[in-house]
C-alpha cells in the first residue's frame, strides 16, 4: 500500500513538473508549441503518412540550441519529411507565427509548408518559407500563416526539396499572432463617402484571417476578387470536355464557382458591393480555351469558333452569378483587361511573355468589341462594364484607350467605364502625369474607377514612408478633384505583407494591421 502510494506520488510529480514546464512556456509566449527537443520528446512530429519512408529520430550531438534535435533520414522522395498536426491545437481562421532552425549535411533547400484537405476533398499545399543549408544550422525566422477554415488533415511539414538527403529540425515554435486592427482610426469608406466608394482586393487565402475580415469590414465598401473570377479559376476543363465529347459541340466552355464562393458569401453576408475581375484577358487564361478540341496541344481555333467560345463563356459566367449569387451586388465588371501596349499598339500574337492568344486568333484587337457586346447582352442588372489597364497614364496607352472607347461607343454605349489600375511608384508617374490621364479619361464622359491602386517605395524606413504618404495624398487629391467622374478607388490588397509587391511596401496598412503614414495622409483633412 505504502509502495503503491509512493509510486503514485512519483508519477504525479513527474507529470506535474513536466506539465508545469510546458504550461509556463505557453503562458509566457502564448506558444502552441515550443520544441527544442532537450526533454527528448520528438513525438509531436511524424513522417508524412504511410507512404513516407522517412525515419524520425532524436540526435544529441549539437542542435541549433542545446544538444538535442530531430533528425529525418532514409527519405526516398523529396516530399518525404516531418509533419506537425495543427488540428485541435490551432483555431480555424486564426493567424499564427512559426519559426524553426534546419540543417542539411549536403547543400540543400529545406522548406516549411502547410497542407490541408478542403471541404470538397481537394488537397492544398502552400509553401510558407524555404532556406539553404550546407552543414550548418540555419534559422528560419518568424513567418505568419493562417489555419484554413473547414480543412482536414491540416499539417505544417518540413521537406528537403533538393532531393532525398537527410535534414534536421530544431527550435520549432508556433505562437499565436496577437495583432488586431486599430479601432480608433477613421474608416476610408466613410471619409470618402461623398466622393466615391473606397475598396480593396482579396484572394481567398488573404481573406482567411478573421483580422483581415475585420479590417475589410471597417475600412472598405467595395471588394474585388483578386484571382478567383479569372478564367484560370472559373473554367472547368473536365466538365467542358465531357460536355463537348457528349454533344460534339466544342464551343461551350463550362464554368464552376470554385474559391470565389467564399469571398462572394462574405460579400453577400456583409453587404459589400463587388467588382468582377476579369472576363477577357491574355493572361491567367488556360491555353486549351483557345485550342482545337479544347486540347492544350491542339492548333489555335479559328476566329468564328473563338467568337462562339467567348460568347458562351461570358454567358455562362454571368448566368452562374445570376443563379447562385443574386444576393451579391456586382456593381462593376472588368470585361477586357490589358489589351494595349504602352505605345498604343495591340499586344503581340501568341502565348506567354505578354503575348495574346486573342490577338493570335483575331489578328488584331477587334475581339474587344465582341467582348463588350456579349457582356452587355448577358449582363447582370446594375453592373457597369469596364475596360481595365495598367500604365494607363503613359500617353500612347491613354490615347489608345480613349480612341477605343469613343469608337466602340459611337453606335451604342458598350463600355460604361475605364479602369485605371494605378500600380504606381513614389518615383513614377509624377502627379501631373497621372492627373493628365485622369483628366483625359474624364473627358470621355465615362465612369472612371481606380481599380488596383498601390504605390511602391524602395525605402520602407520611416522617412521613406513619409515620402510615400505625400505621394498617396497627392494622388488622392487628384481623384477627389475629378470625383464627379470617379465612382470607386480600389487598393490592390489589404496589408503590405500580403501584397504582390510586398518587398516595396505599397499598401495602406502594415503586416500587423496598423495604419501607415500613407493611410493617415489620405484621411487627414477629409474626415
Ligand atoms: C494585374 C491584374 C490583376 C493582378 C495584378 C497582379 O494588374 O489585372 O488581376 O493579377 O496584375 O497581382
Coordinates of C-alpha atoms and ligand atoms in Angstrom, one line a residue:
X1 CA 0.0 0.0 0.0
X2 CA 2.8 2.3 1.0
X3 CA 4.8 1.3 -2.1
X4 CA 1.8 1.9 -4.3
X5 CA 1.3 5.4 -2.7
X6 CA 4.9 6.3 -3.3
X7 CA 4.8 5.2 -7.0
X8 CA 1.6 7.3 -7.5
X9 CA 3.3 10.2 -5.9
X10 CA 6.4 9.9 -8.1
X11 CA 4.2 9.6 -11.2
X12 CA 2.3 12.7 -10.1
X13 CA 5.5 14.6 -9.5
X14 CA 6.9 13.6 -12.9
X15 CA 3.7 14.6 -14.7
X16 CA 3.2 17.9 -12.8
X17 CA 6.8 19.1 -13.3
X18 CA 6.5 18.1 -17.0
X19 CA 3.3 19.9 -17.5
X20 CA 4.1 23.0 -15.4
X21 CA 7.3 23.4 -17.5
X22 CA 5.1 23.3 -20.7
X23 CA 2.4 25.4 -19.2
X24 CA 4.7 28.2 -18.0
X25 CA 6.2 28.2 -21.5
X26 CA 2.7 28.6 -23.0
X27 CA 1.8 31.5 -20.7
X28 CA 5.0 33.4 -21.4
X29 CA 4.8 33.4 -25.2
X30 CA 1.3 32.1 -25.9
X31 CA 3.1 29.4 -27.9
X32 CA 1.1 26.5 -29.3
X33 CA 4.3 24.5 -29.4
X34 CA 7.9 25.4 -28.5
X35 CA 10.1 22.3 -29.2
X36 CA 13.8 22.4 -28.6
X37 CA 13.8 18.6 -28.0
X38 CA 16.0 19.0 -24.9
X39 CA 13.5 16.8 -23.0
X40 CA 14.0 14.0 -25.5
X41 CA 10.4 14.2 -26.8
X42 CA 10.0 14.1 -30.6
X43 CA 6.5 12.6 -30.6
X44 CA 4.8 15.8 -31.8
X45 CA 6.3 15.1 -35.2
X46 CA 5.6 12.2 -37.5
X47 CA 6.6 11.2 -41.0
X48 CA 4.2 12.3 -43.8
X49 CA 1.8 9.4 -43.9
X50 CA 2.2 5.7 -44.5
X51 CA 3.9 6.0 -47.9
X52 CA 6.6 8.2 -46.5
X53 CA 9.8 6.2 -45.9
X54 CA 11.4 8.7 -43.5
X55 CA 12.8 7.7 -40.2
X56 CA 12.5 10.3 -37.4
X57 CA 14.9 10.1 -34.5
X58 CA 16.4 12.2 -31.7
X59 CA 20.0 13.2 -32.1
X60 CA 22.1 14.6 -29.3
X61 CA 25.3 15.9 -30.9
X62 CA 24.6 19.6 -31.1
X63 CA 21.3 21.3 -32.1
X64 CA 20.8 24.9 -33.1
X65 CA 20.3 25.5 -29.4
X66 CA 21.3 22.9 -26.7
X67 CA 22.4 19.5 -27.8
X68 CA 19.2 17.7 -29.0
X69 CA 17.4 18.0 -32.3
X70 CA 15.1 16.0 -34.6
X71 CA 16.8 14.1 -37.5
X72 CA 14.9 13.0 -40.6
X73 CA 16.7 10.2 -42.6
X74 CA 16.0 7.4 -45.1
X75 CA 13.9 9.6 -47.3
X76 CA 13.0 8.1 -50.6
X77 CA 11.2 11.1 -52.2
X78 CA 11.7 14.8 -52.0
X79 CA 8.3 15.2 -50.3
X80 CA 9.3 12.8 -47.5
X81 CA 9.8 14.6 -44.2
X82 CA 8.4 15.6 -40.9
X83 CA 4.9 16.9 -40.2
X84 CA 3.2 18.6 -37.2
X85 CA -0.6 18.3 -36.9
X86 CA -2.5 21.6 -36.3
X87 CA -6.0 20.2 -35.7
X88 CA -7.1 20.5 -32.1
X89 CA -4.2 22.8 -31.4
X90 CA -4.9 25.9 -33.5
X91 CA -8.1 27.8 -34.2
X92 CA -9.6 27.8 -37.8
X93 CA -9.2 31.2 -39.5
X94 CA -6.7 32.4 -36.9
X95 CA -3.2 33.6 -37.7
X96 CA 0.0 32.1 -36.2
X97 CA 3.7 32.9 -36.4
X98 CA 6.1 30.0 -37.0
X99 CA 9.9 29.8 -36.7
X100 CA 12.4 27.0 -36.7
X101 CA 16.0 26.0 -37.4
X102 CA 17.0 23.5 -40.0
X103 CA 20.2 21.8 -41.1
X104 CA 21.2 19.6 -44.0
X105 CA 24.6 18.0 -44.5
X106 CA 24.8 18.4 -48.2
X107 CA 23.8 21.7 -49.9
X108 CA 20.0 21.7 -49.9
X109 CA 16.9 23.8 -49.9
X110 CA 14.8 23.0 -46.9
X111 CA 11.2 24.2 -47.0
X112 CA 8.3 24.6 -44.5
X113 CA 4.8 24.4 -45.9
X114 CA 1.2 23.8 -44.9
X115 CA -1.1 21.2 -46.3
X116 CA -4.8 20.6 -45.8
X117 CA -7.8 18.9 -47.4
X118 CA -10.6 21.3 -48.1
X119 CA -14.3 20.6 -47.6
X120 CA -14.7 19.4 -51.2
X121 CA -11.9 16.9 -50.7
X122 CA -9.2 18.7 -52.6
X123 CA -5.7 18.8 -51.2
X124 CA -3.7 22.0 -50.9
X125 CA 0.0 22.5 -50.3
X126 CA 1.1 26.1 -49.6
X127 CA 4.7 27.0 -49.1
X128 CA 5.5 29.2 -46.1
X129 CA 9.3 29.6 -46.4
X130 CA 12.5 28.0 -47.6
X131 CA 16.1 28.3 -46.8
X132 CA 19.5 27.0 -48.0
X133 CA 21.6 24.9 -45.7
X134 CA 25.0 23.1 -46.1
X135 CA 26.3 21.6 -42.9
X136 CA 25.2 24.4 -40.6
X137 CA 22.1 25.3 -38.7
X138 CA 20.0 28.0 -40.4
X139 CA 17.3 29.9 -38.6
X140 CA 14.0 30.3 -40.5
X141 CA 12.7 33.4 -38.9
X142 CA 9.2 34.2 -37.9
X143 CA 6.6 33.9 -40.7
X144 CA 2.8 34.2 -40.5
X145 CA 0.4 31.6 -41.7
X146 CA -3.4 31.2 -41.3
X147 CA -5.1 28.0 -40.4
X148 CA -7.7 27.2 -43.1
X149 CA -11.4 27.1 -42.2
X150 CA -13.2 23.8 -42.7
X151 CA -10.0 22.0 -43.5
X152 CA -9.0 18.4 -42.6
X153 CA -5.5 16.8 -42.3
X154 CA -4.0 20.2 -41.5
X155 CA -0.2 19.9 -41.1
X156 CA 2.9 22.1 -41.2
X157 CA 5.6 20.0 -42.8
X158 CA 9.3 20.2 -43.5
X159 CA 10.9 18.7 -46.5
X160 CA 14.3 18.9 -48.3
X161 CA 13.2 19.9 -51.8
X162 CA 16.7 19.3 -53.3
X163 CA 16.4 15.6 -53.1
X164 CA 16.4 12.7 -50.6
X165 CA 19.3 13.8 -48.3
X166 CA 18.7 13.8 -44.5
X167 CA 17.9 17.0 -42.6
X168 CA 17.5 18.2 -39.0
X169 CA 15.0 20.4 -37.3
X170 CA 15.3 22.3 -34.0
X171 CA 13.7 25.2 -32.1
X172 CA 10.4 24.7 -33.8
X173 CA 7.9 27.2 -32.4
X174 CA 4.3 28.3 -33.3
X175 CA 2.9 31.3 -31.5
X176 CA -0.5 33.0 -31.8
X177 CA -0.4 36.2 -33.8
X178 CA -1.9 38.7 -31.4
X179 CA -2.1 41.6 -33.8
X180 CA -5.5 43.2 -34.2
X181 CA -7.0 46.0 -36.3
X182 CA -6.9 49.6 -34.9
X183 CA -10.5 50.5 -33.9
X184 CA -9.8 54.2 -33.2
X185 CA -8.7 55.2 -36.8
X186 CA -11.2 56.6 -39.3
X187 CA -12.8 54.4 -42.0
X188 CA -11.8 55.1 -45.6
X189 CA -15.3 54.3 -46.8
X190 CA -16.8 57.0 -44.5
X191 CA -14.1 59.6 -45.2
X192 CA -14.6 59.3 -48.9
X193 CA -18.4 58.7 -48.8
X194 CA -19.4 61.8 -50.6
X195 CA -16.8 61.2 -53.4
X196 CA -16.5 57.6 -54.3
X197 CA -16.5 54.0 -53.0
X198 CA -13.2 53.0 -51.3
X199 CA -12.4 49.4 -51.9
X200 CA -9.8 46.7 -51.7
X201 CA -9.0 43.4 -53.4
X202 CA -8.6 40.0 -51.8
X203 CA -8.0 36.4 -52.6
X204 CA -9.5 33.5 -50.7
X205 CA -6.2 32.9 -48.8
X206 CA -5.8 36.6 -47.8
X207 CA -9.4 36.7 -46.6
X208 CA -9.0 33.7 -44.3
X209 CA -7.7 35.5 -41.1
X210 CA -10.5 36.9 -39.1
X211 CA -8.5 40.1 -38.5
X212 CA -8.3 40.8 -42.2
X213 CA -12.0 40.3 -42.5
X214 CA -12.4 42.9 -39.6
X215 CA -10.1 45.3 -41.5
X216 CA -12.1 45.0 -44.7
X217 CA -15.4 45.5 -42.8
X218 CA -14.1 48.6 -41.0
X219 CA -12.4 50.3 -44.0
X220 CA -13.8 49.3 -47.3
X221 CA -17.1 49.3 -49.2
X222 CA -16.1 47.6 -52.4
X223 CA -14.3 44.3 -52.9
X224 CA -12.5 43.0 -56.0
X225 CA -11.8 39.3 -56.1
X226 CA -8.1 39.1 -56.6
X227 CA -7.8 35.9 -58.6
X228 CA -10.9 33.6 -58.3
X229 CA -13.0 35.2 -61.0
X230 CA -10.3 35.0 -63.6
X231 CA -10.8 32.4 -66.5
X232 CA -8.0 30.2 -65.0
X233 CA -10.2 29.8 -61.9
X234 CA -13.7 29.7 -63.3
X235 CA -13.2 27.5 -66.3
X236 CA -14.0 23.8 -65.6
X237 CA -11.9 21.8 -68.1
X238 CA -13.2 18.3 -67.2
X239 CA -16.9 19.4 -67.4
X240 CA -16.2 21.3 -70.6
X241 CA -14.5 18.3 -72.3
X242 CA -17.2 15.9 -71.1
X243 CA -19.9 18.1 -72.5
X244 CA -18.1 18.6 -75.8
X245 CA -17.5 14.9 -76.2
X246 CA -21.1 14.1 -75.5
X247 CA -22.6 16.8 -77.7
X248 CA -19.9 17.2 -80.3
X249 CA -20.1 21.0 -79.6
X250 CA -16.6 22.4 -78.9
X251 CA -17.7 26.0 -78.5
X252 CA -19.2 25.8 -75.0
X253 CA -16.6 26.4 -72.1
X254 CA -18.3 25.5 -68.9
X255 CA -17.6 27.2 -65.6
X256 CA -17.6 26.4 -61.8
X257 CA -17.7 28.8 -58.9
X258 CA -14.7 27.4 -57.0
X259 CA -12.9 29.5 -54.5
X260 CA -14.8 32.7 -55.4
X261 CA -17.7 31.3 -53.4
X262 CA -16.1 32.0 -50.1
X263 CA -15.4 35.7 -51.0
X264 CA -18.9 36.1 -52.5
X265 CA -20.6 34.6 -49.4
X266 CA -18.6 37.1 -47.3
X267 CA -19.7 40.0 -49.5
X268 CA -23.4 38.8 -49.5
X269 CA -23.4 38.4 -45.8
X270 CA -21.9 41.8 -45.1
X271 CA -23.5 43.7 -48.0
X272 CA -20.3 44.7 -49.7
X273 CA -20.5 45.7 -53.4
X274 CA -18.3 43.6 -55.7
X275 CA -16.1 44.5 -58.7
X276 CA -15.9 41.4 -61.0
X277 CA -12.4 40.8 -62.5
X278 CA -11.9 39.8 -65.3
X279 CA -13.6 38.1 -68.3
X280 CA -11.3 38.5 -71.3
X281 CA -7.5 38.7 -70.8
X282 CA -4.3 37.3 -72.4
X283 CA -3.1 36.2 -69.0
X284 CA -4.4 33.7 -66.4
X285 CA -6.5 32.0 -69.0
X286 CA -5.7 28.4 -69.9
X287 CA -4.2 27.5 -73.2
X288 CA -6.8 24.9 -74.0
X289 CA -9.5 27.6 -74.1
X290 CA -8.1 28.8 -77.4
X291 CA -7.2 25.4 -78.9
X292 CA -8.9 22.9 -81.1
X293 CA -10.8 20.2 -79.2
X294 CA -10.0 22.1 -76.0
X295 CA -6.6 20.4 -76.2
X296 CA -3.6 22.2 -74.8
X297 CA -1.5 20.8 -77.6
X298 CA -4.1 21.4 -80.3
X299 CA -3.9 24.1 -83.0
X300 CA -5.4 27.5 -82.4
X301 CA -9.1 27.6 -83.2
X302 CA -10.4 29.8 -86.0
X303 CA -12.0 33.2 -85.3
X304 CA -15.6 32.1 -85.7
X305 CA -15.1 29.3 -83.1
X306 CA -13.4 31.7 -80.7
X307 CA -16.3 34.2 -81.0
X308 CA -18.7 31.4 -80.0
X309 CA -16.5 30.3 -77.2
X310 CA -16.2 33.9 -75.9
X311 CA -19.9 34.4 -76.1
X312 CA -20.7 31.2 -74.2
X313 CA -18.0 31.8 -71.6
X314 CA -19.4 35.3 -70.8
X315 CA -22.9 34.0 -70.8
X316 CA -22.0 31.1 -68.5
X317 CA -20.2 33.3 -66.1
X318 CA -23.0 35.9 -65.8
X319 CA -25.7 33.2 -65.7
X320 CA -23.9 31.4 -62.9
X321 CA -23.7 34.7 -60.9
X322 CA -27.4 35.5 -61.5
X323 CA -28.4 32.0 -60.5
X324 CA -26.1 31.5 -57.5
X325 CA -25.3 35.0 -56.3
X326 CA -28.4 37.1 -56.9
X327 CA -27.8 38.3 -53.3
X328 CA -24.4 39.9 -54.3
X329 CA -24.3 43.5 -55.7
X330 CA -22.0 43.2 -58.7
X331 CA -21.7 46.9 -59.5
X332 CA -18.9 46.7 -62.0
X333 CA -17.0 44.1 -64.0
X334 CA -13.7 44.3 -65.9
X335 CA -14.7 42.9 -69.3
X336 CA -11.4 43.3 -71.0
X337 CA -8.0 43.6 -69.2
X338 CA -4.7 44.9 -70.5
X339 CA -5.2 44.8 -74.3
X340 CA -3.0 47.7 -75.3
X341 CA 0.8 48.2 -75.2
X342 CA 2.3 51.4 -73.9
X343 CA 2.8 52.8 -77.4
X344 CA -0.9 52.2 -78.2
X345 CA -0.5 49.1 -80.4
X346 CA -2.1 45.7 -79.7
X347 CA -0.2 43.0 -77.9
X348 CA 2.0 40.6 -79.9
X349 CA 0.1 37.4 -81.1
X350 CA 0.9 34.2 -79.3
X351 CA 1.0 32.9 -75.7
X352 CA 3.2 33.6 -72.7
X353 CA 5.6 36.5 -72.1
X354 CA 2.9 39.1 -72.5
X355 CA 1.7 37.8 -76.0
X356 CA -2.0 37.5 -76.5
X357 CA -3.9 34.4 -77.8
X358 CA -6.8 36.8 -78.6
X359 CA -4.6 38.8 -81.0
X360 CA -3.3 35.5 -82.4
X361 CA -6.8 34.3 -83.3
X362 CA -8.4 37.7 -84.3
X363 CA -5.3 39.2 -85.9
X364 CA -5.8 42.5 -84.0
X365 CA -7.8 44.0 -81.1
X366 CA -11.2 43.5 -82.7
X367 CA -12.0 40.9 -80.1
X368 CA -12.6 43.8 -77.6
X369 CA -15.8 44.8 -79.3
X370 CA -17.2 41.3 -79.3
X371 CA -16.4 41.0 -75.6
X372 CA -18.4 44.1 -74.7
X373 CA -21.3 43.2 -77.0
X374 CA -21.6 39.8 -75.2
X375 CA -21.1 41.3 -71.8
X376 CA -23.9 43.8 -72.5
X377 CA -26.2 41.1 -73.9
X378 CA -25.9 38.8 -70.8
X379 CA -25.1 41.4 -68.2
X380 CA -26.2 41.3 -64.6
X381 CA -28.6 44.1 -63.8
X382 CA -26.9 47.2 -62.4
X383 CA -23.4 46.0 -63.3
X384 CA -21.3 48.6 -65.2
X385 CA -18.9 47.2 -67.8
X386 CA -15.2 48.4 -67.7
X387 CA -12.1 48.3 -69.9
X388 CA -9.2 48.0 -67.4
X389 CA -5.4 48.6 -68.0
X390 CA -2.1 49.4 -66.3
X391 CA 0.4 52.1 -67.3
X392 CA -2.8 53.9 -68.3
X393 CA -1.0 57.3 -67.7
X394 CA 1.5 56.7 -70.4
X395 CA 0.5 58.9 -73.3
X396 CA 0.4 56.2 -76.1
X397 CA -1.8 54.0 -74.0
X398 CA -4.0 56.8 -72.7
X399 CA -4.7 57.8 -76.3
X400 CA -5.3 54.2 -77.5
X401 CA -7.8 53.6 -74.7
X402 CA -9.7 56.9 -75.4
X403 CA -9.8 56.2 -79.1
X404 CA -11.1 52.7 -78.5
X405 CA -13.9 53.7 -76.1
X406 CA -15.0 56.5 -78.4
X407 CA -15.1 54.2 -81.4
X408 CA -16.9 51.3 -79.6
X409 CA -19.4 53.6 -78.0
X410 CA -20.2 55.5 -81.2
X411 CA -23.2 53.4 -82.3
X412 CA -24.5 52.2 -78.9
X413 CA -22.9 52.5 -75.5
X414 CA -21.0 49.3 -74.9
X415 CA -18.4 50.5 -72.4
X416 CA -19.6 52.1 -69.2
X417 CA -16.2 52.9 -67.7
X418 CA -12.4 53.0 -67.8
X419 CA -10.5 51.2 -65.1
X420 CA -7.2 52.8 -64.2
X421 CA -5.2 50.0 -62.5
X422 CA -2.8 52.5 -61.0
X423 CA 0.1 50.3 -60.0
X424 CA 2.3 53.3 -59.1
X425 CA 5.7 54.0 -57.5
X426 CA 6.5 57.1 -55.5
X427 CA 9.0 58.0 -58.3
X428 CA 6.8 57.4 -61.2
X429 CA 4.4 58.6 -62.6
X430 CA 4.7 62.2 -61.4
X431 CA 1.4 63.7 -60.1
X432 CA 0.9 65.9 -63.1
X433 CA 1.4 63.0 -65.5
X434 CA -1.2 61.0 -63.5
X435 CA -3.6 63.9 -63.5
X436 CA -3.3 64.4 -67.2
X437 CA -4.6 60.8 -67.7
X438 CA -7.5 61.2 -65.2
X439 CA -8.4 64.5 -67.0
X440 CA -8.2 62.9 -70.5
X441 CA -10.3 59.9 -69.4
X442 CA -12.9 62.1 -67.6
X443 CA -13.4 64.0 -70.9
X444 CA -14.9 60.8 -72.4
X445 CA -17.8 61.3 -70.1
X446 CA -17.4 57.7 -68.9
X447 CA -17.3 56.4 -65.4
X448 CA -13.7 56.2 -64.1
X449 CA -12.6 53.7 -61.4
X450 CA -9.2 53.3 -59.9
X451 CA -9.1 49.6 -59.8
X452 CA -5.8 48.3 -58.4
X453 CA -4.1 51.2 -56.6
X454 CA -0.8 50.6 -54.9
X455 CA 2.3 52.8 -54.7
X456 CA 5.7 51.1 -54.1
X457 CA 8.7 52.7 -52.4
X458 CA 12.3 51.3 -52.4
X459 CA 12.7 52.9 -48.9
X460 CA 10.5 51.2 -46.3
X461 CA 12.0 53.3 -43.4
X462 CA 10.1 56.0 -41.5
X463 CA 11.4 58.7 -43.9
X464 CA 10.5 56.5 -46.9
X465 CA 7.0 56.1 -45.5
X466 CA 6.7 59.9 -45.1
X467 CA 7.6 60.3 -48.7
X468 CA 5.1 57.6 -49.7
X469 CA 2.4 59.4 -47.6
X470 CA 2.9 62.6 -49.5
X471 CA 2.6 60.7 -52.9
X472 CA -0.6 58.9 -51.8
X473 CA -2.0 62.2 -50.6
X474 CA -1.3 63.9 -53.9
X475 CA -2.8 61.1 -55.9
X476 CA -6.0 61.1 -53.8
X477 CA -6.2 64.9 -54.1
X478 CA -6.3 64.5 -57.9
X479 CA -9.0 61.8 -57.6
X480 CA -11.1 64.0 -55.3
X481 CA -10.7 66.9 -57.8
X482 CA -12.2 64.7 -60.5
X483 CA -14.6 62.9 -58.2
X484 CA -17.5 63.8 -60.4
X485 CA -16.2 61.2 -62.8
X486 CA -14.6 58.8 -60.4
X487 CA -17.0 56.3 -58.8
X488 CA -14.6 54.0 -57.0
X489 CA -11.0 53.9 -55.8
X490 CA -9.8 50.3 -55.0
X491 CA -6.4 49.5 -53.5
X492 CA -4.9 46.2 -54.6
X493 CA -4.7 44.4 -51.2
X494 CA -5.0 45.0 -47.5
X495 CA -1.7 44.7 -45.7
X496 CA 1.9 45.1 -47.0
X497 CA 2.9 41.5 -46.1
X498 CA 0.3 40.1 -48.4
X499 CA 0.9 42.4 -51.4
X500 CA 2.1 41.1 -54.7
X501 CA 4.8 43.8 -54.4
X502 CA 5.5 43.1 -50.7
X503 CA 9.2 44.0 -50.8
X504 CA 8.3 47.6 -51.6
X505 CA 5.6 48.0 -49.0
X506 CA 3.0 49.6 -51.4
X507 CA -0.3 49.5 -49.3
X508 CA -2.0 51.5 -46.6
X509 CA -1.6 49.0 -43.7
X510 CA 1.4 47.3 -42.2
X511 CA 1.6 43.5 -41.8
X512 CA 0.4 43.9 -38.2
X513 CA -2.7 45.8 -39.4
X514 CA -1.6 49.1 -38.1
X515 CA -2.3 52.1 -40.3
X516 CA 0.8 53.5 -42.2
X517 CA 1.6 57.2 -42.7
X518 CA 0.1 57.0 -46.2
X519 CA -3.3 56.0 -44.6
X520 CA -3.2 59.0 -42.3
X521 CA -2.2 61.3 -45.1
X522 CA -5.2 60.4 -47.2
X523 CA -7.8 60.6 -44.4
X524 CA -6.3 63.8 -42.9
X525 CA -8.2 66.9 -43.9
X526 CA -11.1 64.9 -45.3
X527 CA -12.6 63.3 -42.2
Ligands
LIG1 C1 -2.8 42.9 -63.0 C2 -4.1 42.2 -63.0 C3 -4.5 41.8 -61.6 C4 -3.4 41.2 -60.8 C5 -2.2 42.1 -60.8 C6 -1.0 41.4 -60.1 O1 -2.8 44.2 -62.6 O2 -5.2 43.0 -63.5 O3 -5.6 40.9 -61.7 O4 -3.1 39.9 -61.4 O5 -1.8 42.3 -62.2 O6 -1.4 41.0 -58.9

